[in-house]
């Protein structure tokens, strides 16, 4: 039920993020979503792509520092309170969120939340038990 | 040569400082023979002398010094901790330390006689630079292993002036002390004086409420431009002196009332200037690496110690102050990569050792030093390696903190840590150039 996320070290210099996107585009890799965490000095780019192995290889070859991380993707209804409910479930399960980001899911009125948990298995269990939609890779990347 | 004194011309030990050349040379030779005998208690010198085929009884003139082996910081390190000690442990009266190249300090030992000589030699440059018995001195060097604190303390005590051993740091407390106890004299690093200058300019204590007249600076390289800036900004006069723990600490040389360079205490130290590449001696006036043989040391007798400091000897006749000793220039640089940051010696290899605590193969790095305001700032740029990288910002900050803490534990300094992408730092052919110094320490 887990998704592979690619993270890259990003120096806060003009053109660095563009170079990453350009490398992926040149290899015909589509970015499903991209999230950026940054400080004054450096940043971390987190990417969800279907062909993560190919993406990792081409990015490493281009000289980037790459890290793989299993994250959890869950859908949430695009309505008031949807997010709060999901966070409640996770909170009650006693799992910590290290970071999260969201993106809109295809054409449905749903958003996908990507989580890095300290204990992803326990989180998946709690979310599933609460009737939340946890996405596996085929579902997430289904066209 | 300046022939007008800036302050009263006083001499602490005229019998030695103003001695006739011939008399001093005879004394130097006698002392050199003693120094060599003492050094031979150390297996390192036994072997080095044997390798060169020299024995003590072959030292018949000062020129024979050239036949003796040179000693480097690496030799001291290889004989860690006390291989260079010239006496049994129970004769040591004091240990001081200076930073080594690997994270461990270089330990130096002093006998009671060494401390007595050291006191007088510090008194010499303090008196020649204006210290009088009736003065009060704020001593803002760290008291500890650093030779600056205790060395100057001994010298001031010898002269009989009052000491405020306030040690380094805490500018507000320094200024309160300077105001309330009204010292005429301040002793600190020149960069710390610049910091105090800024604190005064922006604070509650006005310069006009301070009695301060005079300062002695040491512990780090500085320039004539800095002297002018501090003298104008703080409305004081500043005096320069020189020394290093490996041959004693402060008191090796210092400026007189005429400021014609720093008078070398030649009855205690023989100075040579060599070409650092060919190791050949250079004539007076030519710039090169300063090599010092302390003549009287019992605790730590080193022979021809390569200081790595670059300077030259001034030998243009007797100075108007009456001292007959040769003088030395300011230090204009180093022959190795050693940096002096806020008075602390730092070697790139120490940074490397710290980085290897985080990752067994140290990443490529570069050290950048600047002096944006008054204080030295040092940034270590580090090319990130895959196993140092994490998708979690918390982890990344933790890694940065760990690197900073490892560097601090080895150097004692807080440095900025800057993580950069791989292959973005400049590479150099041959010997890696790890240090970029923007401080402009040469006028
Ligand atoms: Zn003089």
Coordinates of C-alpha atoms in Angstrom, one line a residue, chain A residues 32-33 76 78 101-113 140:
Chain A
X32 CA 2.5 13.4 -10.8
X33 CA 3.2 15.9 -8.1
X76 CA -9.8 13.0 1.2
X78 CA -12.8 18.0 -1.1
X101 CA 1.6 17.5 1.2
X102 CA -1.5 17.4 -1.0
X103 CA -2.5 17.5 -4.6
X104 CA -5.8 17.3 -6.6
X105 CA -6.6 13.8 -7.8
X106 CA -7.4 13.6 -11.5
X107 CA -10.9 15.0 -12.3
X108 CA -12.8 13.8 -9.2
X109 CA -13.6 16.2 -6.4
X110 CA -11.0 14.6 -4.3
X111 CA -7.5 15.4 -3.1
X112 CA -4.7 13.1 -2.4
X113 CA -2.6 13.5 0.7
X140 CA -2.7 6.2 -7.9

